[in-house]
Tab-separated table of C-alpha atoms in Angstrom:
chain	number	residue	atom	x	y	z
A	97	UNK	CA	23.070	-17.714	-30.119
A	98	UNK	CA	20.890	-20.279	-31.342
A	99	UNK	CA	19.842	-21.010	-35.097
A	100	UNK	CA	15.659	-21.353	-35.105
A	101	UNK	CA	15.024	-24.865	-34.993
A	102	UNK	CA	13.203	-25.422	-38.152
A	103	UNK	CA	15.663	-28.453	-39.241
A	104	UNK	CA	15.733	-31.834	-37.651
A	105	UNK	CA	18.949	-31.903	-35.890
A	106	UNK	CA	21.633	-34.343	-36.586
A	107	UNK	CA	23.514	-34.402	-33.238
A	108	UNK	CA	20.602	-35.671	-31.132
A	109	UNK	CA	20.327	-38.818	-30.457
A	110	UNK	CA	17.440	-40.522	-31.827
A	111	UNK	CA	17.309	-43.628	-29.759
A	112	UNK	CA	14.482	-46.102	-30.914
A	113	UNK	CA	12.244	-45.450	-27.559
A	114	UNK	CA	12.354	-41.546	-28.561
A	115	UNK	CA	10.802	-42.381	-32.071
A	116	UNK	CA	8.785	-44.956	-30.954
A	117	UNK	CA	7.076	-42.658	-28.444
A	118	UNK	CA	6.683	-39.378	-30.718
A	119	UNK	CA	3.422	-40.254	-31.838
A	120	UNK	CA	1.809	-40.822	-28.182
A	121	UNK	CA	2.480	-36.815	-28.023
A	122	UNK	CA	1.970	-35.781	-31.511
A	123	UNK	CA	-1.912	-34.803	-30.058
A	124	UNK	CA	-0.761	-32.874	-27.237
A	125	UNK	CA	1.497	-30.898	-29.522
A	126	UNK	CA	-1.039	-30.509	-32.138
A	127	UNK	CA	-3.240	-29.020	-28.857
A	128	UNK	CA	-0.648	-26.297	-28.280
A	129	UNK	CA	0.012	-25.714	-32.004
A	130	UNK	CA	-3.604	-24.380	-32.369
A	131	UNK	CA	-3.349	-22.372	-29.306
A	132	UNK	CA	-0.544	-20.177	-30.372
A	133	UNK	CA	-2.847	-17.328	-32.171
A	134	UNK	CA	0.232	-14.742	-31.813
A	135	UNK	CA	3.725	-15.882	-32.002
A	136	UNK	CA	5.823	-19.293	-32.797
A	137	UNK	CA	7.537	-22.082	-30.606
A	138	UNK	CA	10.483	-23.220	-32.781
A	139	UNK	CA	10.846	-27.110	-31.091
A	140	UNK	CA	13.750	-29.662	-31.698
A	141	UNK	CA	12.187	-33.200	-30.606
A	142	UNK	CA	13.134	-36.177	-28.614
A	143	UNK	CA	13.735	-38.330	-31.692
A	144	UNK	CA	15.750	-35.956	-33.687
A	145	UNK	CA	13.243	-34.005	-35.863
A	146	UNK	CA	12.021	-30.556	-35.663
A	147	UNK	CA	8.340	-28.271	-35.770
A	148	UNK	CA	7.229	-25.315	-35.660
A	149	UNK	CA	4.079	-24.621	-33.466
A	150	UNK	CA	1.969	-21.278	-34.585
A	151	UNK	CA	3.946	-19.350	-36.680
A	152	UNK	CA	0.398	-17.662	-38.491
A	153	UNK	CA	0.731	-13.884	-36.375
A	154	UNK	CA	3.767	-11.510	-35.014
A	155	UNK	CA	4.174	-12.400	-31.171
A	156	UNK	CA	7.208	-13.823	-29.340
A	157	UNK	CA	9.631	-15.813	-31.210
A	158	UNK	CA	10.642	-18.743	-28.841
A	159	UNK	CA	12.842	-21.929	-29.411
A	160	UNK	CA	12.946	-25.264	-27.258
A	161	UNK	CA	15.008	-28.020	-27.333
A	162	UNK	CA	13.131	-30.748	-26.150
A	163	UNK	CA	15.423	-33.607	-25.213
A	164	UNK	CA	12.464	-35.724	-23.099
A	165	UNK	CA	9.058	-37.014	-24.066
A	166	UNK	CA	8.607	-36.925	-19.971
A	167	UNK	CA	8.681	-32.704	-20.226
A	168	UNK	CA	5.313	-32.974	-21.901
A	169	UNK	CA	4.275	-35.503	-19.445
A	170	UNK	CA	5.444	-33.017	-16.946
A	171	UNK	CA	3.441	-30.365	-17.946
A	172	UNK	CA	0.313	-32.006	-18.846
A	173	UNK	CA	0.126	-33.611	-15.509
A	174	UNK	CA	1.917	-30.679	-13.224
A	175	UNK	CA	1.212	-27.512	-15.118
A	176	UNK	CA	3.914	-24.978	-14.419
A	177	UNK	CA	5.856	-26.647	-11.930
A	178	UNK	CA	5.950	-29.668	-13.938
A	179	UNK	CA	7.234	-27.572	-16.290
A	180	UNK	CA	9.869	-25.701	-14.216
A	181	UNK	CA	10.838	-29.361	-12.903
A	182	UNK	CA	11.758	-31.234	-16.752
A	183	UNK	CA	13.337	-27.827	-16.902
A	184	UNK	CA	15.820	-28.230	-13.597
A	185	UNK	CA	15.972	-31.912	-14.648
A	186	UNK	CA	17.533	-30.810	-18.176
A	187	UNK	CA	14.525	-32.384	-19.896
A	188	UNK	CA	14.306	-29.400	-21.853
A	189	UNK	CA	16.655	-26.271	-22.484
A	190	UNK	CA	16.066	-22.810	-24.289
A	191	UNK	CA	18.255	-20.222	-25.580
A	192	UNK	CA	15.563	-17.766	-23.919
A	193	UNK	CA	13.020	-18.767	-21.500
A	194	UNK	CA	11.413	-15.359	-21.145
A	195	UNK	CA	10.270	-16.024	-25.097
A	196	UNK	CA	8.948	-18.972	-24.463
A	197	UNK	CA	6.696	-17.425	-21.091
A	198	UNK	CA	5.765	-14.541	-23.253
A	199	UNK	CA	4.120	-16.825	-25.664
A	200	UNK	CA	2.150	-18.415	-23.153
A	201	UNK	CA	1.304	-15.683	-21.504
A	202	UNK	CA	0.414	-13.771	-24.855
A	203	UNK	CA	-1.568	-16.577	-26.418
A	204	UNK	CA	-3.311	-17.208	-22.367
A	205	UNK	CA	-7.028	-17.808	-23.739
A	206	UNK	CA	-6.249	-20.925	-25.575
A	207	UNK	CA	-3.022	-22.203	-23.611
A	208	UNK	CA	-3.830	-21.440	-20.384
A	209	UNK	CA	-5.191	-25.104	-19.150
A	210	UNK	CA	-1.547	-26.256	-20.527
A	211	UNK	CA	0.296	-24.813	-17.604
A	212	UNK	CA	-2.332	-25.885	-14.870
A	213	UNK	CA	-2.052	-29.345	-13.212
A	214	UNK	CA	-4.804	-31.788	-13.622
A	215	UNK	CA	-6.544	-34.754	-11.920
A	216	UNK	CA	-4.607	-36.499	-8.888
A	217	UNK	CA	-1.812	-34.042	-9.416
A	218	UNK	CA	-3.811	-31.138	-8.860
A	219	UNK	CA	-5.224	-32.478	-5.569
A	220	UNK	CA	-2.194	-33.312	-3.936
A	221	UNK	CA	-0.496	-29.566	-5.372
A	222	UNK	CA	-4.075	-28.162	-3.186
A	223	UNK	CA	-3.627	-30.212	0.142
A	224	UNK	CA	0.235	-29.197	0.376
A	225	UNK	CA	-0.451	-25.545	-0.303
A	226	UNK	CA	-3.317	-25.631	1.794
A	227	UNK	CA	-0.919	-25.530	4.500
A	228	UNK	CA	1.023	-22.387	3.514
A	229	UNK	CA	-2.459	-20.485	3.946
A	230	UNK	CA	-1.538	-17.037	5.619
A	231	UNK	CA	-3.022	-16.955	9.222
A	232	UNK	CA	-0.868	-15.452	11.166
A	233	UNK	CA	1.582	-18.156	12.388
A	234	UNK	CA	1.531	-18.633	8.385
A	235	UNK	CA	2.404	-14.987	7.266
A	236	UNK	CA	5.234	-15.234	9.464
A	237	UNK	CA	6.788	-17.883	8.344
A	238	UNK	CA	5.645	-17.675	4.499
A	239	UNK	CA	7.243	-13.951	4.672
A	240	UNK	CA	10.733	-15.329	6.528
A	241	UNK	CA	10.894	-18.357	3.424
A	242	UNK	CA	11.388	-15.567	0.948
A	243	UNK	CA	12.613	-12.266	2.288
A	244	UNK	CA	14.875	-13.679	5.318
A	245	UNK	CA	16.931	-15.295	2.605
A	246	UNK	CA	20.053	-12.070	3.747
A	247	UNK	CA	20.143	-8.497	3.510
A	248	UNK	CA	23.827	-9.970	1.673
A	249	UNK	CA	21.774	-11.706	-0.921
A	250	UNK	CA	19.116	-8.792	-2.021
A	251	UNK	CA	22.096	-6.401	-1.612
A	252	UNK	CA	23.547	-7.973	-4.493
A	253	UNK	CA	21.042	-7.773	-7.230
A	254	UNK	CA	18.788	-4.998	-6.284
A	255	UNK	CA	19.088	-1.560	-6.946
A	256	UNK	CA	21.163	0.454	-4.502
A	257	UNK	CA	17.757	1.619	-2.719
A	258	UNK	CA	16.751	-2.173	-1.904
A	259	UNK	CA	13.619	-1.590	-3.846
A	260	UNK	CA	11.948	-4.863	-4.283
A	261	UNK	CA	9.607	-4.087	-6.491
A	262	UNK	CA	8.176	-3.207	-9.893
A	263	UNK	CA	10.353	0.797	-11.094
A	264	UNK	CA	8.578	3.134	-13.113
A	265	UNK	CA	9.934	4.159	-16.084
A	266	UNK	CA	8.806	7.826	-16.910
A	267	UNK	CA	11.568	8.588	-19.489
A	268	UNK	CA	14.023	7.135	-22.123
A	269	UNK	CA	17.368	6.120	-20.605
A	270	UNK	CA	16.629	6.266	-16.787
A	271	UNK	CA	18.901	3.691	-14.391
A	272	UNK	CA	16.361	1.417	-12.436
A	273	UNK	CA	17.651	3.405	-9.334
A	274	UNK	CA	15.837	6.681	-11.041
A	275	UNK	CA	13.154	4.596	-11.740
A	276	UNK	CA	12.446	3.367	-8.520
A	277	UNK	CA	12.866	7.157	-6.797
A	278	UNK	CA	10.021	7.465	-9.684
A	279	UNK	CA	7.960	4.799	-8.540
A	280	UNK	CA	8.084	5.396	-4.813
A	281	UNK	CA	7.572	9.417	-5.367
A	282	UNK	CA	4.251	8.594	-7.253
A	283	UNK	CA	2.928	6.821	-4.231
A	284	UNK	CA	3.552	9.554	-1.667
A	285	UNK	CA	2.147	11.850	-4.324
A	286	UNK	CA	-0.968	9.093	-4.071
A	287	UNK	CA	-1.238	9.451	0.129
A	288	UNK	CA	-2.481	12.595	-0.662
A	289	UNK	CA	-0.216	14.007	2.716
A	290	UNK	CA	1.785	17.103	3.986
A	291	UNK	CA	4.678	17.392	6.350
A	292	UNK	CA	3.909	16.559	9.471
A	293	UNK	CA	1.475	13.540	8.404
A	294	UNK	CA	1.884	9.968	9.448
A	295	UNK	CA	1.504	7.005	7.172
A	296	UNK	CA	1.140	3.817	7.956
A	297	UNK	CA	3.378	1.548	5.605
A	298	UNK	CA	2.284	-2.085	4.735
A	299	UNK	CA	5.187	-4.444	4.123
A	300	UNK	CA	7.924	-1.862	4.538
A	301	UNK	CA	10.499	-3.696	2.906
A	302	UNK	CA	14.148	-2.504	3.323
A	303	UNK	CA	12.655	1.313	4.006
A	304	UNK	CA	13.399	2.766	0.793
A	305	UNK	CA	9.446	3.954	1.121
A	306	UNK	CA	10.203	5.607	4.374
A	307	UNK	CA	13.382	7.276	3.543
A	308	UNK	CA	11.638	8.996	0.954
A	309	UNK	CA	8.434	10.419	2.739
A	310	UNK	CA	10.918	11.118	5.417
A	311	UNK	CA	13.263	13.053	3.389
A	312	UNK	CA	9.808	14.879	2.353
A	313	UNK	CA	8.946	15.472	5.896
A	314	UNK	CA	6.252	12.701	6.658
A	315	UNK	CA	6.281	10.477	9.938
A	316	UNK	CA	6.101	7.025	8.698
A	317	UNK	CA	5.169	3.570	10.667
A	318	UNK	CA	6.446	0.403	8.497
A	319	UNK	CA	5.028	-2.654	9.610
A	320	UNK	CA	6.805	-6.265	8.360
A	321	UNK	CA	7.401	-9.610	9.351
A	322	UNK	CA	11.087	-10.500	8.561
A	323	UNK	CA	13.445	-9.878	10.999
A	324	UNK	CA	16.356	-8.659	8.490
A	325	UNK	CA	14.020	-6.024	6.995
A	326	UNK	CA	13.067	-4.336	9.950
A	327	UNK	CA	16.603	-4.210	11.382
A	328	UNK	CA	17.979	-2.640	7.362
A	329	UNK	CA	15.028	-0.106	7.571
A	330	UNK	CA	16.024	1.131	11.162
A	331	UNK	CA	19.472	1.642	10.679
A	332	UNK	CA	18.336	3.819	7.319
A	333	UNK	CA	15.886	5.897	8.618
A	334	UNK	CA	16.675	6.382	12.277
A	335	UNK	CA	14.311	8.851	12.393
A	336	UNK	CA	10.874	9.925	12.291
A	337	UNK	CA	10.088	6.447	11.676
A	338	UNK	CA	9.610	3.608	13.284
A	339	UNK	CA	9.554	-0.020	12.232
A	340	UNK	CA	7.888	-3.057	14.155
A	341	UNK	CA	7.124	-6.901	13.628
A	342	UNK	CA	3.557	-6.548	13.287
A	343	UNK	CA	0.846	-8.217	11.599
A	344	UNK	CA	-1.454	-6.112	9.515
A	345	UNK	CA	-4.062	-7.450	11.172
A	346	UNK	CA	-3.157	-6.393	14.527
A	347	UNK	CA	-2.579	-2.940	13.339
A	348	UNK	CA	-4.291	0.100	16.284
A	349	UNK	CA	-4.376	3.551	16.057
A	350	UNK	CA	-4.988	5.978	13.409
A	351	UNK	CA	-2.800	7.465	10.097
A	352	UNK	CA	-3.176	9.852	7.848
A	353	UNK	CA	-2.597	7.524	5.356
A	354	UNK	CA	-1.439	4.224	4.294
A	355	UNK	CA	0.981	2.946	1.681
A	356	UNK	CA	1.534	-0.698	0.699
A	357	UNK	CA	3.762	-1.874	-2.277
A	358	UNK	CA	2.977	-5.460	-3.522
A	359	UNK	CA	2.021	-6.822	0.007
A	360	UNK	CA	-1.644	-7.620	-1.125
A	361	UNK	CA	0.144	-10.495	-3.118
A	362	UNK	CA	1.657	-12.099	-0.152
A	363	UNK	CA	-1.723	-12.246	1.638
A	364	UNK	CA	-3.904	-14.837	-0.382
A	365	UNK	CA	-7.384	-14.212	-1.438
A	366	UNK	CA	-8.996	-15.535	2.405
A	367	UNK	CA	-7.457	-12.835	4.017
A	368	UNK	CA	-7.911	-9.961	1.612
A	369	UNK	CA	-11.468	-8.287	3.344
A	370	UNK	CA	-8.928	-8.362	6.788
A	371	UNK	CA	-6.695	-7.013	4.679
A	372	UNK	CA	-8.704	-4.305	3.640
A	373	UNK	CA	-10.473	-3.775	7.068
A	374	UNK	CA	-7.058	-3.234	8.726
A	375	UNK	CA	-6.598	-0.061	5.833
A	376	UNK	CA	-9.807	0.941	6.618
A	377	UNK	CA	-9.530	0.732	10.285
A	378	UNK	CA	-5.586	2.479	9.937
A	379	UNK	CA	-7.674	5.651	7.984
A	380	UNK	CA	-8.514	8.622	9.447
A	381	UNK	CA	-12.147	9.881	7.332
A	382	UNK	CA	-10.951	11.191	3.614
A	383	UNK	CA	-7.235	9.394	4.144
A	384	UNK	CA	-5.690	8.311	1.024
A	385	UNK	CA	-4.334	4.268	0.684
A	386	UNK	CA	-1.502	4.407	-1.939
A	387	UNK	CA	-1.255	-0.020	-3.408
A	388	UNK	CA	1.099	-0.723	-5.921
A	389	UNK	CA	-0.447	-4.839	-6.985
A	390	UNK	CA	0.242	-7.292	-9.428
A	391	UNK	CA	-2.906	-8.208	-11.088
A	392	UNK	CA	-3.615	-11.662	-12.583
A	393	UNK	CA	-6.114	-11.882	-15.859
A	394	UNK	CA	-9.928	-11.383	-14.628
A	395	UNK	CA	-10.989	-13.977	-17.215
A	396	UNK	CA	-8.591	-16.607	-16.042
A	397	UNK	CA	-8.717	-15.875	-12.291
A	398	UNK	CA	-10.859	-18.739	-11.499
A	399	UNK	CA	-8.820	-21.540	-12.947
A	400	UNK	CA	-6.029	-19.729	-11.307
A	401	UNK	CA	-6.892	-19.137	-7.730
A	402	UNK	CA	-7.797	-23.164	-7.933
A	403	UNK	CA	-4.792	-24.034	-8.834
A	404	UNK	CA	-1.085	-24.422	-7.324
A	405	UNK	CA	1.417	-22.569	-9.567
A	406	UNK	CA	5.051	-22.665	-9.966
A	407	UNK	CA	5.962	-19.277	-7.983
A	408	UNK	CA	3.675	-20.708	-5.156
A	409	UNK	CA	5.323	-23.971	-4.748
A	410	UNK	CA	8.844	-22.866	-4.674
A	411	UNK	CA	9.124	-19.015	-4.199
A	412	UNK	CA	6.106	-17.828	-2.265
A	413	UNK	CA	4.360	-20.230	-0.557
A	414	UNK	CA	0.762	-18.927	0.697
A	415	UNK	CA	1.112	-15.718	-2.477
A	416	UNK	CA	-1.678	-15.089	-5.236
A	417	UNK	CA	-1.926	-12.791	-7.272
A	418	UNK	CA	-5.162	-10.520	-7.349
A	419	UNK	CA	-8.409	-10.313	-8.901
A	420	UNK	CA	-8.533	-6.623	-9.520
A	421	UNK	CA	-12.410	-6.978	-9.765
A	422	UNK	CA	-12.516	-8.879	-6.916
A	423	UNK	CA	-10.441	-6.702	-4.520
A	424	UNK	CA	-11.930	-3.366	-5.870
A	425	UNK	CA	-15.592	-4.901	-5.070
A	426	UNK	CA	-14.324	-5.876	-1.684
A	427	UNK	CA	-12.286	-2.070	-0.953
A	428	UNK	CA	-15.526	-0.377	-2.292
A	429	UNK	CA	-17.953	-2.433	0.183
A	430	UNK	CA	-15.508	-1.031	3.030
A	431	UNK	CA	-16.294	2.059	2.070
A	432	UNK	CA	-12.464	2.723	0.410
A	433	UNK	CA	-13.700	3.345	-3.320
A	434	UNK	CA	-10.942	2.513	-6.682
A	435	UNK	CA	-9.274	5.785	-8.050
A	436	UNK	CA	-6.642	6.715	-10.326
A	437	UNK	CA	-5.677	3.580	-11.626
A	438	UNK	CA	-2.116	3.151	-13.831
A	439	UNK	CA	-1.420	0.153	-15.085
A	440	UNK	CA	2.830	-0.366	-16.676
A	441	UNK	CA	3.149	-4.320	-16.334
A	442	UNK	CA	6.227	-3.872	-19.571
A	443	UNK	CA	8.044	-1.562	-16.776
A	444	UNK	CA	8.419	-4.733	-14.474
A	445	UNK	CA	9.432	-6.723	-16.952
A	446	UNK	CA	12.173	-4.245	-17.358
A	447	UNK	CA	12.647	-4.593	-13.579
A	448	UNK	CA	13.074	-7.727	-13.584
A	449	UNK	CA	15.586	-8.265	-16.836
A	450	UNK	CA	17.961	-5.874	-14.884
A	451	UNK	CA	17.440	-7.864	-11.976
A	452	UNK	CA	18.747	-10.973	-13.613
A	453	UNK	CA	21.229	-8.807	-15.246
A	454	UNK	CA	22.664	-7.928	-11.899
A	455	UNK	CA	22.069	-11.407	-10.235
A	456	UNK	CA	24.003	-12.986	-13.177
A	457	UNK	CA	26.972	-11.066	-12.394
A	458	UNK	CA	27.143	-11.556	-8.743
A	459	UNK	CA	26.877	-15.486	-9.693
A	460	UNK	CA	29.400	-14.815	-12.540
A	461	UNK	CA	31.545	-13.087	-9.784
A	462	UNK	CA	31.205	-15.562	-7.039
A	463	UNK	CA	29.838	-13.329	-4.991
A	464	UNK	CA	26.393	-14.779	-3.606
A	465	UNK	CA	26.714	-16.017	-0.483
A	466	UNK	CA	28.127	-19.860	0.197
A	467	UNK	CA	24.795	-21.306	1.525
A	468	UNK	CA	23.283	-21.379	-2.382
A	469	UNK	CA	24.486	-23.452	-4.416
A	470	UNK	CA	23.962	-23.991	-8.114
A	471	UNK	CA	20.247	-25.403	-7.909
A	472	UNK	CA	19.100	-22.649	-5.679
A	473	UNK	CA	21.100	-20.473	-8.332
A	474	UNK	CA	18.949	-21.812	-11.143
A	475	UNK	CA	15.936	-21.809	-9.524
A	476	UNK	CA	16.117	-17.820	-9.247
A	477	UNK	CA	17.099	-17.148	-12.645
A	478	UNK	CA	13.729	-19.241	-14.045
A	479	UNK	CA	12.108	-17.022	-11.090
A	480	UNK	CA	13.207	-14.236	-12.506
A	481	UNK	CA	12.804	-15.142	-16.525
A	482	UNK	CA	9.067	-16.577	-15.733
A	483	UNK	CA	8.289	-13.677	-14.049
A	484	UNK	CA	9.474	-11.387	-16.648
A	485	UNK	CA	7.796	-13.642	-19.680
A	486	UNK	CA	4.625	-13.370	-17.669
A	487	UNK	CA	4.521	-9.528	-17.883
A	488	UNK	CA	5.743	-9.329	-21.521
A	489	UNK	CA	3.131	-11.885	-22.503
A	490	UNK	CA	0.210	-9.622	-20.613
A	491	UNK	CA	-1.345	-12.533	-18.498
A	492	UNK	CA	-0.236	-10.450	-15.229
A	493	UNK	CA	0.063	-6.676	-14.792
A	494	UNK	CA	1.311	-4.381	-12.019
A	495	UNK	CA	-1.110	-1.467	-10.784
A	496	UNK	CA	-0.874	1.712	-9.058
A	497	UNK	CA	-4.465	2.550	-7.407
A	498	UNK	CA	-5.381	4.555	-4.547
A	499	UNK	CA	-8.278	3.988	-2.325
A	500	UNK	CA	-10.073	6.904	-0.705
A	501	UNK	CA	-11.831	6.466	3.282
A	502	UNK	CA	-15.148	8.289	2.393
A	503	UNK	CA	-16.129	10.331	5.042
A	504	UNK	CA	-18.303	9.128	7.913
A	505	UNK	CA	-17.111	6.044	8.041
């Protein structure tokens, strides 16, 4: 454990550039100092002296070492993945990330232009990402980046169900396993089905969806673009299901209903009306769509969507979050009306702590497979402490909804 850092500290080495550069930052500092409403960032500076940044409300408690000046630069120039890069550079360390994210998240309505990139930056982040936009050459090969990484790898870290996804947590003391059965039993409560109904399935995943509805006597058709997905789900469920490399929007014939567990986020916000006409289209009159979404902050979803974020750049090239406005406007203009809406955005942070619980062991156990090495290592541990700071914090949420095919359509 670390001691706050409320001291200057004697072992760091306060070499003359350090000092004489402290002052070129002290306004940038001073910037983030009054944007901390909730909460305190605890820093240890370049030249050997120490602040404290908010400190005036209970929040998240988070302490930096800052051993560069160029982290600042970093981040005032490259937003989060400025940020995330002093970080893998060693530019600056923390005893907890996931404080530090919560903060930001937390205190989002004065920080949030800290962790965006500006000017040339931001134009060059835009014109790279513009080519991971998901049409349908894109999908395929933004879906096979992330999730073809090995069935070995995911095996490792998620829960014994391959449930890739925010759990539910519906009582003190449950294993993520439980919560996950929890999770995926609410949304075939939400299809609004019997025995003998078919769903369609969105983004299958490893099938732990369709082994359940299964199980519960439902005919399920999982759609997905990764290779090792599809060939896990078929070897679980070998019947009453079927799996196929499909594209959702070259989806025919007709289901009782349709379930889809944080695919919307891998499908950009171009291609959410085709995204919503293929559920519309896949509905028979008065079916039931089950989503489980992450939401992004309505008030900052602007600044957002015109951005290029960390998770973007180096985990899931052509994904955005959703505007929850935004897509309900769109789903009720198809006809496919907002109902029942749960939001439990502390649950995935949960999720995702015993994620990096279990992917710390496997490391700790040399057990990951030999193709990643230590940087691809680090990467998805920040992954996995960003993401969980950003849920703590409240800037993002996760959503159950279900949308309803009114009748005559």
């Amino acid at each position: 454990m670390h001691a706050p850092l409320s001291q200057p500290n004697p072992d760091k080495p306060r070499h003359w550039s350090a000092r004489a550069l402290a002052p070129l930052f002290r306004g940038q500092l001073d910037k983030i100092d009054a944007g901390i409403a909730r909460g305190s960032l605890s820093l240890g500076l370049p030249d050997g002296t120490a602040r404290l940044l908010g400190g005036r409300a209970e929040g998240p408690a988070a302490i930096v070492d800052l051993r560069s000046w160029r982290a600042l630069l970093r981040l005032a120039v490259g937003g989060s993945i400025g940020w995330y890069q002093a970080w893998a550079l060693g530019e600056w360390a923390s005893p907890d990330p996931v404080q530090l994210f919560a903060l930001f998240g937390l205190n989002r309505a004065e920080l949030a232009r800290q962790a965006r990139a500006t000017g040339l930056s931001k134009g060059i982040k835009r014109l790279l990402h513009w080519r991971n936009r998901n049409h349908r050459g894109g999908s395929r090969r933004n879906i096979q980046f992330h999730y073809d990484l090995g069935n070995d790898f995911y095996q490792l870290w998620l829960d014994p169900g391959m449930t890739y996804s925010s759990a539910l947590f519906t009582a003190p003391g449950q294993t993520l396993e439980q919560a996950q059965h929890e999770k995926l039993a609410a949304i075939l409560a939400r299809t609004n089905t019997s025995p003998g109904d078919e769903i369609l399935e969105i983004g299958c995943g490893w099938g732990s969806f369709a082994e359940l509805a299964v199980a519960q006597g439902r005919k399920v058709h999982g759609i997905t673009l990764s290779t090792e997905q599809k060939a896990w789900a078929e070897a679980r469920v070998p019947r009453d299901a079927r799996f196929t490399l499909t594209d959702y929007r070259d989806v025919t014939g007709s289901y009782d209903a349709v379930a889809s567990i944080e695919m919307a986020e891998a499908v950009g916000q171009a291609y959410w009306p085709a995204y919503l006409d293929a559920i519309a289209g896949a509905l028979k009159p008065g079916g039931h769509a089950a989503l489980q979404v992450i939401i992004f902050d309505d008030a900052f979803f602007e600044d957002y969507a015109a951005n290029v974020d960390f998770i973007q750049a180096y985990v899931f090239p052509g994904g955005l979050l959703l505007s929850e406005r935004r897509f309900a406007a769109l789903a009720a203009a198809r006809g496919l009306p907002t109902q029942d809406r749960i939001g439990f955005g502390l649950d995935y942070a949960e999720t995702l702590r015993l994620w990096r619980e279990r992917f710390d062991a496997a490391v700790l156990a040399g057990t990951l497979p030999a193709q990643f090495d230590r940087n691809f290592i680090d990467l998805w541990r920040y992954y996995l402490m960003y993401c969980e700071g950003g849920f703590r914090g409240g800037g993002i949420d996760v959503v159950q909804l279900t949308l309803v095919k009114e009748e005559g359509i």
